[in-house]
CSV table of C-alpha atoms (C1' of nucleotides) in Angstrom, one decimal:
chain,number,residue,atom,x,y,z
X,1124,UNK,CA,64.9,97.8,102.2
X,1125,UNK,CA,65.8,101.3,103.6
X,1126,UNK,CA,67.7,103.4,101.1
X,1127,UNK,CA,71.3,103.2,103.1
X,1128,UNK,CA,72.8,104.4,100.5
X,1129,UNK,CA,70.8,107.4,99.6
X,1130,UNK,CA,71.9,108.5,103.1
X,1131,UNK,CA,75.7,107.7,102.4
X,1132,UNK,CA,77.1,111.0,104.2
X,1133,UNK,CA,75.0,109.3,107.6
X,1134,UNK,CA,77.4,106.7,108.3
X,1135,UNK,CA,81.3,106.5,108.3
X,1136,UNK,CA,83.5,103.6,106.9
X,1137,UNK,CA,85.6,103.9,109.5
X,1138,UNK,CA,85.5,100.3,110.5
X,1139,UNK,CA,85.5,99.3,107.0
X,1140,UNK,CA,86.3,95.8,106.4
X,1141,UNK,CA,87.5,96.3,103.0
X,1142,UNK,CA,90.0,99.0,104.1
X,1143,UNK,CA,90.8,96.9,107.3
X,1144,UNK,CA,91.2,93.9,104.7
X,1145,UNK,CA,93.7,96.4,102.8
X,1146,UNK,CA,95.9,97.1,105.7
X,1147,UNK,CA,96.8,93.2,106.1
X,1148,UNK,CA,97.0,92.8,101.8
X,1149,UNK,CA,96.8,96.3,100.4
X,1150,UNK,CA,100.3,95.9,98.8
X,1151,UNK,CA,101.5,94.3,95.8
X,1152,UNK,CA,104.0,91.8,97.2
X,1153,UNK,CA,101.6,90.7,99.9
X,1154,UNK,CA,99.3,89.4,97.1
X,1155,UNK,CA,101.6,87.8,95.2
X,1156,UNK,CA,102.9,86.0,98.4
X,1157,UNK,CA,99.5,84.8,98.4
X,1158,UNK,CA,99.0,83.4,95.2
X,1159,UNK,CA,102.4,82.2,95.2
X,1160,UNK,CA,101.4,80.0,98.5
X,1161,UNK,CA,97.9,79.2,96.8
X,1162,UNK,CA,100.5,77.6,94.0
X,1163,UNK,CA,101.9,75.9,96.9
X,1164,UNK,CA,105.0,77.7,97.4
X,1165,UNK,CA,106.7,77.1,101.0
X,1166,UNK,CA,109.8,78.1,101.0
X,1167,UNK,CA,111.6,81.7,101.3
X,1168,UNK,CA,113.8,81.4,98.0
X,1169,UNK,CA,111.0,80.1,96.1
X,1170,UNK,CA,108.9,82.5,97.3
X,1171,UNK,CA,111.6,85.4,96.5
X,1172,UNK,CA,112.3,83.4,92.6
X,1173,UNK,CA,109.1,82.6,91.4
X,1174,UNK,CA,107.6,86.0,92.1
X,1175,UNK,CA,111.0,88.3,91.2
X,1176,UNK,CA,111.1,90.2,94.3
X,1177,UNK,CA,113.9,91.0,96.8
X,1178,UNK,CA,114.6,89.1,99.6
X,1179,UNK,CA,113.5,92.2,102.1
X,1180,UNK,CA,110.1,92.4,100.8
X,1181,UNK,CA,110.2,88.6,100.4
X,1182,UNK,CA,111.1,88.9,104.5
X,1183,UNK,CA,109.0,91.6,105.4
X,1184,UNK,CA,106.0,90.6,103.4
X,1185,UNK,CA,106.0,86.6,105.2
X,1186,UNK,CA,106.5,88.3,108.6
X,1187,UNK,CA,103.5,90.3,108.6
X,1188,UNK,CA,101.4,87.9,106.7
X,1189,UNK,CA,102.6,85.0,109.3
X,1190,UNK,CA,101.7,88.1,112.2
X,1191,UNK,CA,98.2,88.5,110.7
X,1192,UNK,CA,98.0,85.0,110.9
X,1193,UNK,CA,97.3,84.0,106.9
X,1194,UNK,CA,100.3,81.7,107.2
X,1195,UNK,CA,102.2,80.0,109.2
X,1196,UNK,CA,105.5,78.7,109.8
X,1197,UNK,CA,106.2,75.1,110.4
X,1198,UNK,CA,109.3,73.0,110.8
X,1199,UNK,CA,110.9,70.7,108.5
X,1200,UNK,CA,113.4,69.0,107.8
X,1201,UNK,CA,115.0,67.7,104.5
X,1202,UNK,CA,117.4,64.8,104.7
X,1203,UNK,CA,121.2,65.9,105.5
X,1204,UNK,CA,119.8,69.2,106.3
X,1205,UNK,CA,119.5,71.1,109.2
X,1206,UNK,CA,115.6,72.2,110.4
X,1207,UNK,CA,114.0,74.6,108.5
X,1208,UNK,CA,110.8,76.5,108.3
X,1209,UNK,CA,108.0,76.7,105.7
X,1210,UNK,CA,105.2,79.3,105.2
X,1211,UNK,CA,101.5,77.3,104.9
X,1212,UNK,CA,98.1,78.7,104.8
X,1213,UNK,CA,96.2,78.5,107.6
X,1214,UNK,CA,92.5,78.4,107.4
X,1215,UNK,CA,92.3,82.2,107.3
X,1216,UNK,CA,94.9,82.7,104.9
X,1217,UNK,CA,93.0,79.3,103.2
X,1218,UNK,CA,89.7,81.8,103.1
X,1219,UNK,CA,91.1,84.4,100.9
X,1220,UNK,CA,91.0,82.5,97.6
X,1221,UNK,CA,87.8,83.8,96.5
X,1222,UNK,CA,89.7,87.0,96.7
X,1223,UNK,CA,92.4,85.8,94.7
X,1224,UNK,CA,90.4,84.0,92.0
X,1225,UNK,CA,88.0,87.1,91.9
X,1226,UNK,CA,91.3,88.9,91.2
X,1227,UNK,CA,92.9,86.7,88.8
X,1228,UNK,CA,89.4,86.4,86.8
X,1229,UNK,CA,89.1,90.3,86.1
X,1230,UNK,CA,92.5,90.1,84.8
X,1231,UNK,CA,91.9,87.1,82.7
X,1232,UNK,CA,89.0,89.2,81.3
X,1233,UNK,CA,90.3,92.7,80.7
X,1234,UNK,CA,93.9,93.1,80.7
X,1235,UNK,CA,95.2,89.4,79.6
X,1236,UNK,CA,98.0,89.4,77.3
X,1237,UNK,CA,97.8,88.7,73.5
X,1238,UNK,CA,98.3,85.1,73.7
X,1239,UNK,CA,95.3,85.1,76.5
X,1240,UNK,CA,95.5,84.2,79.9
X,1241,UNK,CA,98.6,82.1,81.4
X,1242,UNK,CA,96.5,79.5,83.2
X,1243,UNK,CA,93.3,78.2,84.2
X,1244,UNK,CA,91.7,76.8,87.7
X,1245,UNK,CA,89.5,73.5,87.4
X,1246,UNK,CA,87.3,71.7,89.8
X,1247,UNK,CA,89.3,68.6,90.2
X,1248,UNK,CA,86.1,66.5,90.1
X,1249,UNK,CA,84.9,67.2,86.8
X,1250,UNK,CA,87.2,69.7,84.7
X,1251,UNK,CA,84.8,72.7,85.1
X,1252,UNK,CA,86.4,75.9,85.2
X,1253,UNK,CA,86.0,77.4,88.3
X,1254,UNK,CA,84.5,80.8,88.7
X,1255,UNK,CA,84.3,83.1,91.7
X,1256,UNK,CA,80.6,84.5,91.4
X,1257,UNK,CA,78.1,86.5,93.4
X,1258,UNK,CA,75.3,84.4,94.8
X,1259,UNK,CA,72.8,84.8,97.5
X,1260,UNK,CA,71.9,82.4,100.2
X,1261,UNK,CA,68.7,81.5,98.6
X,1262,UNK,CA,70.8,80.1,96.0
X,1263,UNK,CA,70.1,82.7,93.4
X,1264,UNK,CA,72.5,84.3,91.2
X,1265,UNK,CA,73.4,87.9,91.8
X,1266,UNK,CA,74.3,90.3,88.6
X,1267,UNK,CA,75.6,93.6,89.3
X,1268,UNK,CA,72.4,95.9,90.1
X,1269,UNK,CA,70.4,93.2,91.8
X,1270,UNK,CA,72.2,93.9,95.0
X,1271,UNK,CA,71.4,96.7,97.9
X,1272,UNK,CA,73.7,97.7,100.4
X,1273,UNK,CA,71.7,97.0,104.3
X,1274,UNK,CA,72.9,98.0,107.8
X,1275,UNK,CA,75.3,96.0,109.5
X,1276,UNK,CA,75.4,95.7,113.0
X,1277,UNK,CA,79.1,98.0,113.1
X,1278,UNK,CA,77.9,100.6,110.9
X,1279,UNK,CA,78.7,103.8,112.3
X,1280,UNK,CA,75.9,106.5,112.4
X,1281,UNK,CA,77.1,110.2,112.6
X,1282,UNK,CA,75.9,112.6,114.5
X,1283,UNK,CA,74.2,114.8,112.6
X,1284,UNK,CA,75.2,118.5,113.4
X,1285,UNK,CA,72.7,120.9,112.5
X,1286,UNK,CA,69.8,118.7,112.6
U,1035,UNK,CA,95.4,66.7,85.2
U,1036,UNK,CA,99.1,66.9,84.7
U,1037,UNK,CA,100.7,68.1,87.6
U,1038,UNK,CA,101.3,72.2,86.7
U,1039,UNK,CA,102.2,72.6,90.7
U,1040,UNK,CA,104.4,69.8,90.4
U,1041,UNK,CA,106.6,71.7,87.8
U,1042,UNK,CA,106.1,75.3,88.9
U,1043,UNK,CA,109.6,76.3,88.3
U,1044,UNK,CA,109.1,75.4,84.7
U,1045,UNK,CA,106.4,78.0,83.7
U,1046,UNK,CA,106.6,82.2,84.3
U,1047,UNK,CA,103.8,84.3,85.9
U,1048,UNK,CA,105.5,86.9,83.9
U,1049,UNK,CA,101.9,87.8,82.6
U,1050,UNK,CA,100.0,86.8,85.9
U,1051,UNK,CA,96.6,88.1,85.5
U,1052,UNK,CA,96.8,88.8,89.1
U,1053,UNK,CA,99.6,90.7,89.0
U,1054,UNK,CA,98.8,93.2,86.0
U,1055,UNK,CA,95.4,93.6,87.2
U,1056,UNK,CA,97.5,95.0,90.6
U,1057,UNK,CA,99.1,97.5,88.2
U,1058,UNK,CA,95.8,99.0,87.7
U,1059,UNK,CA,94.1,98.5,91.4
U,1060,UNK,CA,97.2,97.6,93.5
U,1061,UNK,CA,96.5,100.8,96.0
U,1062,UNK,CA,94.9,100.7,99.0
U,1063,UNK,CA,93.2,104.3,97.8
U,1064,UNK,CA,92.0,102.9,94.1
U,1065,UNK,CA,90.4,100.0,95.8
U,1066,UNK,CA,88.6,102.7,98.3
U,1067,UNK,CA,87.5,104.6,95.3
U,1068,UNK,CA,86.0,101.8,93.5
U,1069,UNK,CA,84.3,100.4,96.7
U,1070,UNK,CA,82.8,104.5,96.8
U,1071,UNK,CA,81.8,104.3,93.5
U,1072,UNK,CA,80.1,101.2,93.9
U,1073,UNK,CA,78.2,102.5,96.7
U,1074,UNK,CA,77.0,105.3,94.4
U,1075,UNK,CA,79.5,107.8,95.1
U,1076,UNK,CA,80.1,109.9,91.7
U,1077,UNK,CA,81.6,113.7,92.8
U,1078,UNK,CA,85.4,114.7,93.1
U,1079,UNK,CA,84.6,115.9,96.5
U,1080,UNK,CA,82.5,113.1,97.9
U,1081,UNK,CA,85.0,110.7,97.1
U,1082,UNK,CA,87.7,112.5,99.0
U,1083,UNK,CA,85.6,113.2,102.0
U,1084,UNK,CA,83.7,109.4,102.4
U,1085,UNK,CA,87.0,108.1,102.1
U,1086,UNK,CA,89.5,110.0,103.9
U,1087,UNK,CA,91.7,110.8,101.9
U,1088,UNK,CA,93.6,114.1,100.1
U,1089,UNK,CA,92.8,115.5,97.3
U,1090,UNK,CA,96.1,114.8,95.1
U,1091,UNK,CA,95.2,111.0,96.0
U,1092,UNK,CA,91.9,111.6,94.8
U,1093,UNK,CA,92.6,113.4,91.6
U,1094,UNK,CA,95.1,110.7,90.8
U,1095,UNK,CA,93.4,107.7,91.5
U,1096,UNK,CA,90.6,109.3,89.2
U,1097,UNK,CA,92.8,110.1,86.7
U,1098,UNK,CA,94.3,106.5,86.5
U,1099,UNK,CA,91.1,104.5,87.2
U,1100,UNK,CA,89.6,106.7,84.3
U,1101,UNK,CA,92.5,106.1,82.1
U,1102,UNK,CA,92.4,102.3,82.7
U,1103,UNK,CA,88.6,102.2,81.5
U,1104,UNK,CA,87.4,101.1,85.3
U,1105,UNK,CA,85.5,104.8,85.6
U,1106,UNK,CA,84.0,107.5,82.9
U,1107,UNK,CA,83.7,110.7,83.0
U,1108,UNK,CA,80.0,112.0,82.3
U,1109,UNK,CA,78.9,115.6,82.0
U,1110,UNK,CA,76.1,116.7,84.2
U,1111,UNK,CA,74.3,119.9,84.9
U,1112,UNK,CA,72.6,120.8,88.3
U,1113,UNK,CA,70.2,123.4,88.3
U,1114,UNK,CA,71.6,127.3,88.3
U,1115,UNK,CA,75.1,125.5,88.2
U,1116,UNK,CA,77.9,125.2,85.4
U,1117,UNK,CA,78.2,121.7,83.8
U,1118,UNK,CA,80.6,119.5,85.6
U,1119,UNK,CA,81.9,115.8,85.2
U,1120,UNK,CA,80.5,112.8,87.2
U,1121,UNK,CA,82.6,108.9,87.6
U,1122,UNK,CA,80.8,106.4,87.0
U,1123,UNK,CA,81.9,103.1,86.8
U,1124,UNK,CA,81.8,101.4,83.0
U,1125,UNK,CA,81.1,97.3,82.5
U,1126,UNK,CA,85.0,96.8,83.1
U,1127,UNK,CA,84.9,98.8,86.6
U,1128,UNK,CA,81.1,97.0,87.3
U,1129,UNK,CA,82.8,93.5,86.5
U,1130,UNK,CA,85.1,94.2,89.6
U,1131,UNK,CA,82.2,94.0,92.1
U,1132,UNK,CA,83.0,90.2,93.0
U,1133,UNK,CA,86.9,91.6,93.9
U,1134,UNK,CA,85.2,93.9,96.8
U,1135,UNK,CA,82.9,91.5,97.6
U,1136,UNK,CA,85.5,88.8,98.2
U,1137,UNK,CA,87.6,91.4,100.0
U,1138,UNK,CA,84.7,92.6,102.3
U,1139,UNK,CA,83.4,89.5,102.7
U,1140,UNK,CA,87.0,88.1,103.9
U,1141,UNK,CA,87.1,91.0,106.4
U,1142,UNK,CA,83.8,90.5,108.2
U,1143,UNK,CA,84.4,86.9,108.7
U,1144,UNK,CA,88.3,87.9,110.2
U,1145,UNK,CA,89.4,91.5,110.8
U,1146,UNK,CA,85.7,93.0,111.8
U,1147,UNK,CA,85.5,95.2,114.7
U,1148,UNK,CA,84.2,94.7,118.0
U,1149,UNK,CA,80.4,95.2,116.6
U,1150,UNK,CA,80.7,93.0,113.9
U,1151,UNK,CA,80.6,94.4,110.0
U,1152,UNK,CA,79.8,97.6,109.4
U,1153,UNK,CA,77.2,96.8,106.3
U,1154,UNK,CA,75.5,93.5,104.0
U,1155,UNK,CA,75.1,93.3,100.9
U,1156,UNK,CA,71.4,91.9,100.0
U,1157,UNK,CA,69.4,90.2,96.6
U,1158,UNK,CA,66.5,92.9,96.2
U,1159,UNK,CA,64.0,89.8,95.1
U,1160,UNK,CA,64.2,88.3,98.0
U,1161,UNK,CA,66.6,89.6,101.0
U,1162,UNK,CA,69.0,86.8,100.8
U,1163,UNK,CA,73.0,88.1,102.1
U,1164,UNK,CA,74.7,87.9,99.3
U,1165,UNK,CA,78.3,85.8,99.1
U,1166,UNK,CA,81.2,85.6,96.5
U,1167,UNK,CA,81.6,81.8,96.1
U,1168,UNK,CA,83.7,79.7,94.1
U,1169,UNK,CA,81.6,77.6,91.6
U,1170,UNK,CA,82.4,75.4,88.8
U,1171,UNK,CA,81.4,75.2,85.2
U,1172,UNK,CA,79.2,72.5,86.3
U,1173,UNK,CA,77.4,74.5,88.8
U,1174,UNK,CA,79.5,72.4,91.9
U,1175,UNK,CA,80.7,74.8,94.2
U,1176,UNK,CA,84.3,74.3,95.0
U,1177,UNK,CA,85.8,74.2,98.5
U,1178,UNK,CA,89.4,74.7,99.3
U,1179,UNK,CA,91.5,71.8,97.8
U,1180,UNK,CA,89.2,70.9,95.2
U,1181,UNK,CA,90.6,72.9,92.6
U,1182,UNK,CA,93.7,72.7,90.4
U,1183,UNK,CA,95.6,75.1,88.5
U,1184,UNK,CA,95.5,74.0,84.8
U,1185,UNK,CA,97.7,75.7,81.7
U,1186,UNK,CA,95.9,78.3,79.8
U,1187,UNK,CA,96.7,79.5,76.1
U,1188,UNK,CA,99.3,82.2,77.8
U,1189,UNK,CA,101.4,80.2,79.7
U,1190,UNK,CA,105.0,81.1,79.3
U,1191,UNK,CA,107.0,77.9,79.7
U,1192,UNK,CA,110.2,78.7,80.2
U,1193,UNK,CA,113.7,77.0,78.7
U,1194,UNK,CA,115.4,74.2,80.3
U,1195,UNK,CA,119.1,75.2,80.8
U,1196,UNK,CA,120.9,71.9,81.5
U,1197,UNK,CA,118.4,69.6,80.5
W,1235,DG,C1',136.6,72.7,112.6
W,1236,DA,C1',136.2,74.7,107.8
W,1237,DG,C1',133.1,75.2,104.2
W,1238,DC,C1',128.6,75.2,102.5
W,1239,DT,C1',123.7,76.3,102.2
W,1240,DG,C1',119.2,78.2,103.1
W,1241,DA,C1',117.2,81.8,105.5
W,1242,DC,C1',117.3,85.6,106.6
W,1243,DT,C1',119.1,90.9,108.2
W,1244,DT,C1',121.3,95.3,107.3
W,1245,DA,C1',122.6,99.3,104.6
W,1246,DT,C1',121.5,102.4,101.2
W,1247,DG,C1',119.0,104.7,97.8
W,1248,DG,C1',115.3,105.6,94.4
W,1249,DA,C1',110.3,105.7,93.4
W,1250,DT,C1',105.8,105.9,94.7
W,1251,DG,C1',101.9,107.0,97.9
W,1252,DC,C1',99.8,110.2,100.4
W,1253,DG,C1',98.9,114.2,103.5
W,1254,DT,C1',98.4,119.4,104.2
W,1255,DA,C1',98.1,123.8,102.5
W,1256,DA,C1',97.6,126.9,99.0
W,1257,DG,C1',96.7,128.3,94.3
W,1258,DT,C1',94.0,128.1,89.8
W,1259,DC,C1',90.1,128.2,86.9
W,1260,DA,C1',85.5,128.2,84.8
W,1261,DG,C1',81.2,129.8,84.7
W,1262,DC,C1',77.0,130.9,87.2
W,1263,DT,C1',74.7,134.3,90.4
W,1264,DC,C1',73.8,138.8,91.9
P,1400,DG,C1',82.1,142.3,86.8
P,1401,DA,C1',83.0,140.6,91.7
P,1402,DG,C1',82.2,136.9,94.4
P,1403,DC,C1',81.2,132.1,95.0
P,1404,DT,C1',81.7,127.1,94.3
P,1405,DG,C1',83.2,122.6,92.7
P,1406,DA,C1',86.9,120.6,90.7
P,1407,DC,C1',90.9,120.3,90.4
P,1408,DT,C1',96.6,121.4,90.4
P,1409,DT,C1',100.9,122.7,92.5
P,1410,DA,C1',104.3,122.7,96.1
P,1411,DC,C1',106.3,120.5,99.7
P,1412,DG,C1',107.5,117.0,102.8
P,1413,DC,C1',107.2,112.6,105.2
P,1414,DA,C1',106.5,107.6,105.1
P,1415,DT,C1',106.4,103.4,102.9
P,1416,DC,C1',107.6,100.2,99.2
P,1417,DC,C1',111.0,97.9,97.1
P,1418,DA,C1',115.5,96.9,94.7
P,1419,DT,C1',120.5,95.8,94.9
P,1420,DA,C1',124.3,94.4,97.4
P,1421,DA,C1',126.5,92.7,101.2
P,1422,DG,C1',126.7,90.7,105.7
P,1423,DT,C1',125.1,87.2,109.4
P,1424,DC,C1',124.1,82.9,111.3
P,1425,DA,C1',122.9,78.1,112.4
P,1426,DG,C1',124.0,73.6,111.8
P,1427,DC,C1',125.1,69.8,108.7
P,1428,DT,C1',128.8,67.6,105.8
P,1429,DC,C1',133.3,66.2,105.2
DNA sequence: GAGCTGACTTATGGATGCGTAAGTCAGCTC
DNA sequence: GAGCTGACTTACGCATCCATAAGTCAGCTC
């Protein structure tokens, strides 16, 4: 347990993977096409409705998400309709709830309205509320403190000029 | 388990915790400054240089972060200098850790460069990598599709117009 | 084959995000 | 009391986000 942090100024974030995370999400819109699609929302207009944006952002926002590969689009087909296409998860847009739920639970916490928070996730097997939490692969919980930051295998070590 | 999904049209996410909380940390720079400050980061300057970015952004972000109860201001003194003002992150900005860990965590598994992920995040008793995972009330932990959305107290149902 | 509908695209404009560069300001050192 | 330093603020300009409004387009119905 080397101090990595104590040496902060050492190494860049230049290949951060929350700021690379942020480039793909890091606007409003594209999270709420997220959670929208987490809710099960497929389709454009719904999409576009149920979150109150405009249809360019709606457009844009699917585009890039369905680029990044988070969704993707698939054919269907309602009766007396022509083909259409829907926006689905795919296993890597599947892999961002924790993110979401993380999100959603802050909020829940410390900026709900007055009447409290609008709804509630449950683990379809026995009612429990589901929480995202911090947990290490030994099993044991994690509070905030009980955690060091180590080397990865991309951190990048800056030359040091004068030294 | 009524159907919520079922009836999504019925019900508002008017107060979506998700969303307000994005009114507070919905910028790719406010996220960069809390994933600083988590890393220990507590200067004006630091912050601007570890992360990249202006000064302007910097100041702002502060400014807002600060005025949304995420970060304090605390006076501190070094030797032979004037007393200046330290952020430090309160219980509401510590309560965010499992956000950035989500958000890292999603990035090293599908955006990480070449090398792999730049840094882990380790339990000091024992070493263990540590994980944001979704887990029941019950102590299950939840995979994809085993959860449903249920109605908390907030829910805004909204009126039926020809029914 | 004319109209309809869902899924977009285009055009335009305001607001916000963010960078660079330069200025301010307080108070400690010398 | 002049200079230095850290912590900002101001000025300016570009880029992106996002809304509203209108246009396009494919193909099914009638």
């Amino acid at each position: 347990m080397s101090d990595l942090l104590a040496e902060r100024d050492a190494w860049s974030m230049a290949n951060c993977s929350i700021a690379r995370t942020l480039e793909i999400v890091g606007t409003r819109t594209a999270m709420l096409i997220l959670r929208e699609a987490f809710l099960g929302t497929r389709r454009f207009d719904d999409f576009a409705r149920r979150i109150g944006i405009g249809e360019p952002a709606t457009a844009a926002r699917l585009k890039e998400l369905t680029a990044a590969g988070l969704l993707e689009r698939v054919p269907y087909r309602e009766p007396g309709q022509r083909t259409r296409y829907a926006y689905q998860l795919t296993e890597k847009g599947r892999d961002f709830l924790p993110v979401l739920t993380a999100l959603r639970q802050w909020g829940d916490t410390w900026v709900a309205g007055e009447q409290g928070r609008p709804v509630v996730a449950r683990h379809k097997q026995c009612g429990g509320e589901v929480r995202a939490v911090l947990r290490c692969e030994e099993g044991h919980d994690v509070p905030f403190g009980e955690s060091y930051i180590d080397a990865g295998p991309g951190l990048l070590r800056l030359e040091a000029d004068g030294a």
